[in-house]
C-alpha positions as CSV (number, residue, x, y, z in Angstrom):
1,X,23.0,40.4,-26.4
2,X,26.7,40.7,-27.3
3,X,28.9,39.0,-24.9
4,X,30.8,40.9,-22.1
5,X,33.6,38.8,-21.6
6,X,35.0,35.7,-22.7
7,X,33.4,33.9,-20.7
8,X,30.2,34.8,-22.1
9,X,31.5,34.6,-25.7
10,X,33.0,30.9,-24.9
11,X,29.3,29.8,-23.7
12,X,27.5,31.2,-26.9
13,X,30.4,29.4,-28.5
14,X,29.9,26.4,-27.1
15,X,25.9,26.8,-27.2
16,X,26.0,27.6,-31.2
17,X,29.0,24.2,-31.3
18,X,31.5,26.6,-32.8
19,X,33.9,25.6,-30.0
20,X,36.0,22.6,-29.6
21,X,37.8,21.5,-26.3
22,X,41.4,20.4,-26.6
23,X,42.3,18.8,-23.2
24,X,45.3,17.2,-24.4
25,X,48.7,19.5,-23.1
26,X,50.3,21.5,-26.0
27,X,52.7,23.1,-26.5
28,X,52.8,27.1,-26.8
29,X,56.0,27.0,-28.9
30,X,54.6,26.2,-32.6
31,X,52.2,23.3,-31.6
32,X,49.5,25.5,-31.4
33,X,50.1,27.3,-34.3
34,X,50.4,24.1,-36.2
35,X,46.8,22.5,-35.3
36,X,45.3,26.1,-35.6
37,X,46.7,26.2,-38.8
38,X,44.8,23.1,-40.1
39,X,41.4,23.7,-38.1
40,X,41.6,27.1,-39.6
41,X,42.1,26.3,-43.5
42,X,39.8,23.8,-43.1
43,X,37.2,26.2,-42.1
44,X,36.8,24.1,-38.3
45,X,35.6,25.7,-34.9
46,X,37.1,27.7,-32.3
47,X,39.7,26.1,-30.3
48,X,39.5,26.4,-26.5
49,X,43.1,24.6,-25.1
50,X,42.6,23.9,-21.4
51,X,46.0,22.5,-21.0
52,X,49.2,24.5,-22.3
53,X,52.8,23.5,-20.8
54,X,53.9,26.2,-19.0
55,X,50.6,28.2,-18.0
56,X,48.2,27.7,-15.4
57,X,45.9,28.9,-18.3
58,X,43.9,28.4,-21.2
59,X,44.1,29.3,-24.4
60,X,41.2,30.8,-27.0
61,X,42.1,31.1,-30.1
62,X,40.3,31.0,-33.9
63,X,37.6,32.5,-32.1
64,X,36.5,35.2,-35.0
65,X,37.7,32.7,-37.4
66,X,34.5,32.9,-39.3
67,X,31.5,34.8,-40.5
68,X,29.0,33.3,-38.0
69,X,31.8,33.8,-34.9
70,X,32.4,37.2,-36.4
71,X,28.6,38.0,-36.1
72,X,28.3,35.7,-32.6
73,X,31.2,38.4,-31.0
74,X,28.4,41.2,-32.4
75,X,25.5,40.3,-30.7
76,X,24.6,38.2,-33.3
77,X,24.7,41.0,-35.9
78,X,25.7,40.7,-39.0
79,X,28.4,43.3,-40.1
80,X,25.9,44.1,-43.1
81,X,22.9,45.0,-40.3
82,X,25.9,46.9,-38.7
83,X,26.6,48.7,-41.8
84,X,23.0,49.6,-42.1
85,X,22.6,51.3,-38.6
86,X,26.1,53.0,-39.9
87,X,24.6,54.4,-42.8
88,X,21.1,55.2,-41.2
89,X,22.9,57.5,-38.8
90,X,25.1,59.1,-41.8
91,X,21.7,60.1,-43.4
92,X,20.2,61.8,-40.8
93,X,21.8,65.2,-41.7
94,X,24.1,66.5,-44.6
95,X,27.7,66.4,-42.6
96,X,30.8,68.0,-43.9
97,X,34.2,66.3,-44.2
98,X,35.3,63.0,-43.5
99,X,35.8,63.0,-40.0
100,X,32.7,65.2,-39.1
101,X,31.0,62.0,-40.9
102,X,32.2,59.5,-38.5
103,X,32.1,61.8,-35.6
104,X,28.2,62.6,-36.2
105,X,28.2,59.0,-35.6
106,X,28.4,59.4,-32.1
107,X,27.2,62.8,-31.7
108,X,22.9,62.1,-31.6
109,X,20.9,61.5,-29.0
110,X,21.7,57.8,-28.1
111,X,25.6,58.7,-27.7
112,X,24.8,58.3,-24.0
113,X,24.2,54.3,-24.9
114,X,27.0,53.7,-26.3
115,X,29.8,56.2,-24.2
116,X,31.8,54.0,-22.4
117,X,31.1,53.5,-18.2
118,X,33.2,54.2,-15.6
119,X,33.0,51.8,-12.3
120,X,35.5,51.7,-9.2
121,X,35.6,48.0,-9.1
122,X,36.0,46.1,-12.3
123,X,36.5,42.0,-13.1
124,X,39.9,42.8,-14.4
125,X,41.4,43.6,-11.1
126,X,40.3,41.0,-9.1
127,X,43.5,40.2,-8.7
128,X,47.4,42.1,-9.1
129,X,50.8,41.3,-8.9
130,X,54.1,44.2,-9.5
131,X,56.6,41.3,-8.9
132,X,57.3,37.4,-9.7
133,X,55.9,36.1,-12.9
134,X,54.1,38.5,-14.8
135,X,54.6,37.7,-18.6
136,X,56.1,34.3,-17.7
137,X,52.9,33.0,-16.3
138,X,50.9,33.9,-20.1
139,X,50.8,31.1,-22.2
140,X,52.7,33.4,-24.5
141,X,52.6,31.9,-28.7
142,X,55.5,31.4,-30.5
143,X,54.5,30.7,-33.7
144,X,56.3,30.1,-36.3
145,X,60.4,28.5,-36.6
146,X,62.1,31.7,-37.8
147,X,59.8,34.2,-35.2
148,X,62.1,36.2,-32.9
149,X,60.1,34.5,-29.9
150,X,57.1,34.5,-28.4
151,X,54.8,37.0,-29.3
152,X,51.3,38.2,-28.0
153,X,49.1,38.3,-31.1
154,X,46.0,40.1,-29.9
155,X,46.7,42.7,-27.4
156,X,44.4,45.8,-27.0
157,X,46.9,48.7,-26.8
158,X,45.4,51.4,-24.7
159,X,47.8,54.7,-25.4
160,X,46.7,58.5,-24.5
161,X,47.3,61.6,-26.9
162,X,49.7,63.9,-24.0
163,X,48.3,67.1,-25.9
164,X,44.4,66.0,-25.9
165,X,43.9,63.7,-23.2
166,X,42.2,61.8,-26.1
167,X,42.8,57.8,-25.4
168,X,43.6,55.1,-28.3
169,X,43.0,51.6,-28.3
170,X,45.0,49.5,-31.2
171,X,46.5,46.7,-31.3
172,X,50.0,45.9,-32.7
173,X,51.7,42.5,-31.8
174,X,54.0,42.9,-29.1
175,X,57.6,40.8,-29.0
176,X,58.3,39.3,-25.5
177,X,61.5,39.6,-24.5
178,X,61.5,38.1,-20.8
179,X,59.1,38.4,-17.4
180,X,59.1,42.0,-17.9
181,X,59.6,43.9,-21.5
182,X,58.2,43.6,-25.3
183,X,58.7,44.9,-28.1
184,X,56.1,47.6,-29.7
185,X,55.4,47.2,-32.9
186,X,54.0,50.6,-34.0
187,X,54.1,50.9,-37.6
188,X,54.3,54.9,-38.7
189,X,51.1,55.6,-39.6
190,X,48.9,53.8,-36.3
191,X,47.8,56.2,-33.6
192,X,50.0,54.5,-30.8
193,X,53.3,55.5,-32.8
194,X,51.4,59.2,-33.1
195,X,51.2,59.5,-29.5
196,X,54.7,58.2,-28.8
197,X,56.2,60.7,-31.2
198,X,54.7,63.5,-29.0
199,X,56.3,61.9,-25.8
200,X,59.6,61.5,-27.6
201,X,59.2,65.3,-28.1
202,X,58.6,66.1,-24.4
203,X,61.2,63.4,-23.4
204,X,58.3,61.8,-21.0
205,X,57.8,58.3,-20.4
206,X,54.6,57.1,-22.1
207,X,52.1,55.2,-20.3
208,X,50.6,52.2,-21.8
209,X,47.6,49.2,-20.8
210,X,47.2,46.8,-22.7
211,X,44.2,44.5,-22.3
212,X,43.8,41.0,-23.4
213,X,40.3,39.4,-23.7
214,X,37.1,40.5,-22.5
215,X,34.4,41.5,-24.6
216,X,34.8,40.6,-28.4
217,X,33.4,43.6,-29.8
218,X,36.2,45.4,-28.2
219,X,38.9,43.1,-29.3
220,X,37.0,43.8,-33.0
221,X,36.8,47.6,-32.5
222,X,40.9,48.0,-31.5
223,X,40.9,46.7,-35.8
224,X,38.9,49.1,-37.0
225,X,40.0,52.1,-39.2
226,X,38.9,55.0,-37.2
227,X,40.1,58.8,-37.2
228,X,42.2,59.2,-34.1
229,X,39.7,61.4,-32.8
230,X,37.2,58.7,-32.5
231,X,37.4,56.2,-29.3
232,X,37.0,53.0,-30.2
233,X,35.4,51.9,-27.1
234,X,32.7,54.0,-28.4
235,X,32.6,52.6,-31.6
236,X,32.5,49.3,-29.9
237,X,29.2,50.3,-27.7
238,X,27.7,51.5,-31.2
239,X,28.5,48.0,-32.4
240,X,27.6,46.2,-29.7
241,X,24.7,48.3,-28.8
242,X,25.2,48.9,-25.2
243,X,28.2,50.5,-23.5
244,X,31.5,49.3,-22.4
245,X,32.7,49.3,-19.1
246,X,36.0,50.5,-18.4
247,X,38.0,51.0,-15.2
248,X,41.1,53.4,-14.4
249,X,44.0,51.3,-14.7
250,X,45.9,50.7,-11.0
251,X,49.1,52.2,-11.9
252,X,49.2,54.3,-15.1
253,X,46.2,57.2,-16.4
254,X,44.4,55.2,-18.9
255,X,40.8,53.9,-18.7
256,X,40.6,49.9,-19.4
257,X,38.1,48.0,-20.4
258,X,36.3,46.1,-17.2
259,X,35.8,43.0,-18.6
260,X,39.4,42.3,-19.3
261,X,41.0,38.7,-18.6
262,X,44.1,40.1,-18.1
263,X,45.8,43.8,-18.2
264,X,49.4,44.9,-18.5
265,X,50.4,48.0,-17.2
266,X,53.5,50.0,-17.7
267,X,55.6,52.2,-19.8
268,X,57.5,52.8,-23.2
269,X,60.9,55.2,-22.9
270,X,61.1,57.5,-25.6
271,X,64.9,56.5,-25.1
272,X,64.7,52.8,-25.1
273,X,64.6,50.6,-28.4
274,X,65.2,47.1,-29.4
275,X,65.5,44.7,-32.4
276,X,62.0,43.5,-32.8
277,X,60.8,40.5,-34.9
278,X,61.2,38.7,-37.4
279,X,57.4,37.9,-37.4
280,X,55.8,35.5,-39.8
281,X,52.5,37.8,-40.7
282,X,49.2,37.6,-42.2
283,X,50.9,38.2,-45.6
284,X,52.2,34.9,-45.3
285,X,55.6,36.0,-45.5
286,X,57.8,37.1,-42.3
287,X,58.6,41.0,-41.6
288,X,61.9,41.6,-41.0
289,X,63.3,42.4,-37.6
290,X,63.7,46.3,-37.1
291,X,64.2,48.7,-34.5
292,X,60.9,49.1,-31.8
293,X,60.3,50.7,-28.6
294,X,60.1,48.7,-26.0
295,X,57.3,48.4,-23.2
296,X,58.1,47.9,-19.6
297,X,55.9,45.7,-17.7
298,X,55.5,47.1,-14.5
299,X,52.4,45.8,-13.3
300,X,49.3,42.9,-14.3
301,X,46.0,42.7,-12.8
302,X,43.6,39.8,-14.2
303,X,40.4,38.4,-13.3
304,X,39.5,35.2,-11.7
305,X,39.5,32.1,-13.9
306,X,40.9,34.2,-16.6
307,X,41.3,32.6,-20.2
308,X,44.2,34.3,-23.0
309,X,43.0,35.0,-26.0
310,X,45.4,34.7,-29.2
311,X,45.6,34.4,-32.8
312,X,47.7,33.3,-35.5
313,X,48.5,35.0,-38.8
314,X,50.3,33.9,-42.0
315,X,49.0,32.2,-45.2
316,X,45.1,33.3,-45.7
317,X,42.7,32.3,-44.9
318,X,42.9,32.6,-41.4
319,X,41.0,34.3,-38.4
320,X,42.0,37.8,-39.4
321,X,40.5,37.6,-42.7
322,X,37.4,37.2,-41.0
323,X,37.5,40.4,-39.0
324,X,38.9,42.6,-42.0
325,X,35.8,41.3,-43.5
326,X,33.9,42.5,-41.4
327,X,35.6,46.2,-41.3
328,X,34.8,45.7,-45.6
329,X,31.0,45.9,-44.6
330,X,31.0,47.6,-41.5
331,X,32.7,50.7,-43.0
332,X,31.2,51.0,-46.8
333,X,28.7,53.3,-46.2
334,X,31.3,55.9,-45.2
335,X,33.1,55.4,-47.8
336,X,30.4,55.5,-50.0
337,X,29.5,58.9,-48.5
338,X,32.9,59.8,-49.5
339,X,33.2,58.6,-52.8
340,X,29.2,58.4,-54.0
341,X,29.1,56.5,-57.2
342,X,30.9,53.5,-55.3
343,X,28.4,50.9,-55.2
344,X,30.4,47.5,-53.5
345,X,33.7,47.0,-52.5
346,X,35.3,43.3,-52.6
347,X,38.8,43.4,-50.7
348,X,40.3,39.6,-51.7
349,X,41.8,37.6,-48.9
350,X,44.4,36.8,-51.2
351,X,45.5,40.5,-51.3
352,X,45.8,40.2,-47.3
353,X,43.1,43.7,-47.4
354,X,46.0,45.9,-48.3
355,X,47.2,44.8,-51.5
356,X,44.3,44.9,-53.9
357,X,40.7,46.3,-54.2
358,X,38.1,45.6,-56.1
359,X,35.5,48.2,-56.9
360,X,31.9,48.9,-58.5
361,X,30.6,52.2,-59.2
362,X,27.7,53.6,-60.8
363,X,29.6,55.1,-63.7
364,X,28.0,57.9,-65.2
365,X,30.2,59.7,-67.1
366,X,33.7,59.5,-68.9
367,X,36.8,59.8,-66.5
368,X,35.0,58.1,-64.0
369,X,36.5,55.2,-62.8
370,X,39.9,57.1,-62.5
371,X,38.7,59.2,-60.3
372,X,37.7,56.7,-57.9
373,X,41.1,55.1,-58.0
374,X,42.2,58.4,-57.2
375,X,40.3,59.9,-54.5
376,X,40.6,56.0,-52.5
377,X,44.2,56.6,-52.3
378,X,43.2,59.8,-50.7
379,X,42.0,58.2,-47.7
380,X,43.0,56.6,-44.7
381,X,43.8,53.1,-44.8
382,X,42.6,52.9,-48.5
383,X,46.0,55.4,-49.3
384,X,48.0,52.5,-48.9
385,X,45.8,49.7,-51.3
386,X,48.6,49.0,-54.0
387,X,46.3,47.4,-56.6
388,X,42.6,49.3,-57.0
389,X,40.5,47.3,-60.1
390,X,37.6,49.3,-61.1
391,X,34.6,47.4,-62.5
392,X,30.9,48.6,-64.0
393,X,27.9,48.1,-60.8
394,X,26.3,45.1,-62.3
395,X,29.5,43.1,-62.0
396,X,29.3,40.8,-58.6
397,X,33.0,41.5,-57.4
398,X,32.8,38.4,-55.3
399,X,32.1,36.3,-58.8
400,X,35.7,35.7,-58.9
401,X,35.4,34.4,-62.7
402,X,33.9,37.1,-64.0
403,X,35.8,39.5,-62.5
404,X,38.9,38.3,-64.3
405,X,37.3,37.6,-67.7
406,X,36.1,41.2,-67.1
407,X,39.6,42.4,-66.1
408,X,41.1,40.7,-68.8
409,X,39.0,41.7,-71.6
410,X,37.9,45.1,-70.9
411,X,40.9,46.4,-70.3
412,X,43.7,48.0,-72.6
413,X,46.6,48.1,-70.9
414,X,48.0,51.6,-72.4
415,X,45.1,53.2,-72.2
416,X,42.9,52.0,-68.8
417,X,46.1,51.5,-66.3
418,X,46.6,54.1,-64.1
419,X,50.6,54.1,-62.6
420,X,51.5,55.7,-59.4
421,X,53.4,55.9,-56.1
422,X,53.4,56.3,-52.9
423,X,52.8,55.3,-49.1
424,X,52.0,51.2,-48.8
425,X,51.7,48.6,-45.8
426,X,54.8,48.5,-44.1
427,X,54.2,44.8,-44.4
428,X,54.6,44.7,-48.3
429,X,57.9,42.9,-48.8
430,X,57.5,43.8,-52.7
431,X,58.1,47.5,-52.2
432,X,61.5,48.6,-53.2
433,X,61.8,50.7,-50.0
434,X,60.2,50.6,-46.4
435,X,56.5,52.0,-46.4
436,X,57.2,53.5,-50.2
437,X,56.5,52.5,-53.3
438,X,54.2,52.1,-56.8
439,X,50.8,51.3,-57.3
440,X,48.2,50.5,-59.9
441,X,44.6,51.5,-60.9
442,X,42.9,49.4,-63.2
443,X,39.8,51.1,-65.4
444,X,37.8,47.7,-66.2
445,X,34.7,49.5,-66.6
446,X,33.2,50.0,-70.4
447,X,35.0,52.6,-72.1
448,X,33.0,56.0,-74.1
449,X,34.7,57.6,-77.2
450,X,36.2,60.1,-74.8
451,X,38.3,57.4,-72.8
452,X,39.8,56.9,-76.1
453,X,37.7,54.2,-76.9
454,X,38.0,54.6,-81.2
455,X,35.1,52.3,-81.7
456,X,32.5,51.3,-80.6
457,X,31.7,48.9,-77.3
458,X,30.5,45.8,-78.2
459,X,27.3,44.1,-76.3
460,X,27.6,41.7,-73.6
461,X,26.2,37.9,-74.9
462,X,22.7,37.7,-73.0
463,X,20.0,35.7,-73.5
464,X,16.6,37.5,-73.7
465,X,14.1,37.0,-71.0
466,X,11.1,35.7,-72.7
467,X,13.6,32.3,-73.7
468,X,15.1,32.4,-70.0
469,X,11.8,31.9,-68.6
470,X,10.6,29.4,-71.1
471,X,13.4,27.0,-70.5
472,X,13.5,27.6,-67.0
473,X,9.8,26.1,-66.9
474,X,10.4,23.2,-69.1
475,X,13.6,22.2,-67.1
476,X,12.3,19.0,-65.7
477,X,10.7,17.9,-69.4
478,X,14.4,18.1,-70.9
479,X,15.3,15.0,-68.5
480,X,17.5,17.6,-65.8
């Protein structure tokens, strides 16, 4: 079963030795960061701290920061198996556009497994306080020298649409600034800066929960790339395979999830910003400070024994890479349904899951691979890919050698790259202006005469079969 809480997830952790105890005190200001740093590159375990200067308590963190945790906070799924039930359900009848495609998701006759479940008395509100330490008492991170502060790195942002009562839950890291206010890093394109601009229009004050910890498939589904009309509690009862239970927060009109450690309730003033950052970020570079809203802490509810859950981004690898991953597999086969002759999609670590894609297709005709470039930056989160490298289906785009010799020897550069502009990651440093700039398409697939290919395509070196298997039976008699 997937784990409902932390708890849980800590004790399959523990069970599976994919945690490791640090009793010793450390320090929340860049200590932490420093030996999560190391454990992380290094591939190492989970890291519970039980003792962090300043807080009464602990501190998970690296907990996703692999493919086995990231299939342990599933239910012990892997995001493949996930991505089969996806594409299983996508089958079942021919739907229309995009979003009707993710919407019939949740619109058969096991929705009422997965809607999320209202209760009057929920773990996260065991306890509440309006006054005295409310953000002080959080073993708030601050990690890195140049940060602005402290930041909390894994908050689940719950945010309602004022128009369609229709609820969001994101997460954007949030700047403390003292006991009672943070920045709110909505980037333009995310659904919490959506809503906000519709509250800015109504001069209201928006209400706003945000939940840290609970269940892990939650704190996985706030990630995930959904259309705004698609709660991703929901999505996170399909992925988990049993509903979510959520609770009417104590002071604002937002549902939260039960199983929360810890909840922070307020509001953001359309009239109210701030400086917010700098941030060092999962690029491995730090975004510059800019102008935020800011969220008012108003009130915090939290569970008994609670633990705060945290990450830490910069240089890949790290724990995020893990859970973009997992959106790669997760989410193919609705891509694929968009874009058919795609056949695997590879998004490197290295390009921090926004800057490059690799992708095979089924390529049956000339044009082909150009037109996939074209209609990816046609959608969602894939508009804002900078580099998309198109290669033939028999090329294994997580052979990292033979996708470069292929890139660098089927491809002419006048003839198969494909220049353009437009929106990017508000993260890319490289772009010559804020959320705008160029982009690339790379044709690496074998060219036809009416690509402009003038001659003919040479064969690939293989060896035949019948020689393959020969040698392959006589290995041991050549000494090997």
């Amino acid at each position: 079963m997937t784990p409902e809480n932390l708890q849980q997830f800590i004790r399959v952790l523990d069970d599976e030795k994919q945690l490791h105890r640090v009793r010793a005190e450390v320090d929340p200001r860049l200590e932490i960061t420093e030996i999560v740093d190391r454990v992380s590159k290094a591939g190492g375990p989970a890291l519970l701290f039980e003792n962090v200067r300043g807080s009464d308590y602990p501190v998970l963190i690296n907990a996703f920061g692999s493919y086995r945790r990231m299939e342990l906070a599933l239910g012990d799924q892997s995001p493949a198996q996930i991505a089969a039930r996806v594409e299983k359900q996508l089958h079942l009848r021919p739907p229309g556009d995009f979003k009707e495609k993710i919407r019939m998701l949740f619109s058969l006759k096991e929705m009422a497994d997965i809607l999320p479940k209202k209760t009057k008395r929920a773990p996260c509100q065991q306890n509440m306080a309006t006054s005295g330490p409310l953000l002080d008492s959080l073993p708030v991170l601050t990690c890195w020298p140049e940060d602005g502060g402290p930041f909390i790195t894994l908050p689940l942002v719950a945010t309602k649409d004022p128009e369609t009562g229709i609820q969001n839950l994101g997460m954007y890291r949030m700047h403390k600034y003292d006991n009672t206010s943070t920045g709110m890093h909505w980037q333009y394109n995310k659904d919490g800066a959506r809503h906000f601009r519709k509250y800015r229009e109504r001069k209201e004050k928006m209400p706003v929960a945000v939940a840290l910890g609970g269940s892990p498939a939650v704190t996985y589904a706030a990630t995930a790339p959904l259309p705004p009309e698609i709660d991703e509690l929901m999505f996170a009862g399909f992925a988990a395979s049993r509903p979510v239970s959520v609770v009417k927060a104590k002071t604002v009109d937002l549902l939260v999830p039960a199983e929360s450690d810890f909840v922070l309730e307020g509001y953001v003033d359309p009239g109210e910003s701030r400086i917010e950052g700098p941030f060092g970020d999962h690029t491995g570079f730090y975004s510059p400070a800019d102008v935020y809203p800011v969220f008012r802490v108003t009130c915090i509810t939290w569970r008994d024994n609670p633990v705060y859950p945290a990450t830490v981004v910069g240089k890949p690898p790290m724990e995020d890479c893990y859970m973009a991953k997992a959106t790669e597999r997760i989410f193919l086969p609705m891509l694929q349904m968009l874009v058919p002759e795609i056949v695997d999609m590879e998004l490197p670590m290295e390009g921090v899951f926004h800057n490059c894609a690799l992708i095979s297709i089924d390529k049956t005709y000339s044009g082909q691979a150009k037109k996939t470039i074209n209609a990816l930056w046609g959608l969602g989160q894939m508009a804002s890919t900078k580099f998309i490298a198109v290669f033939d289906k028999d090329v294994d785009l997580r052979d990292s050698p033979t996708v470069v010799w292929k890139l660098l020897n089927n491809v002419d550069p006048r003839r198969d790259v494909l220049m353009s502009e437009g929106p990017l990651d508000a993260l890319d440093h490289s772009a010559p202006y804020p959320d705008y700039g160029g982009k690339m398409g790379i044709d690496a697939t074998r060219k036809t005469r009416q690509e402009g290919m003038g001659r003919d395509w040479p064969e690939e070196i293989t060896m035949d079969a019948a020689t393959m298997e020969k040698v392959t039976q006589r290995w041991k008699e050549y000494g090997f």
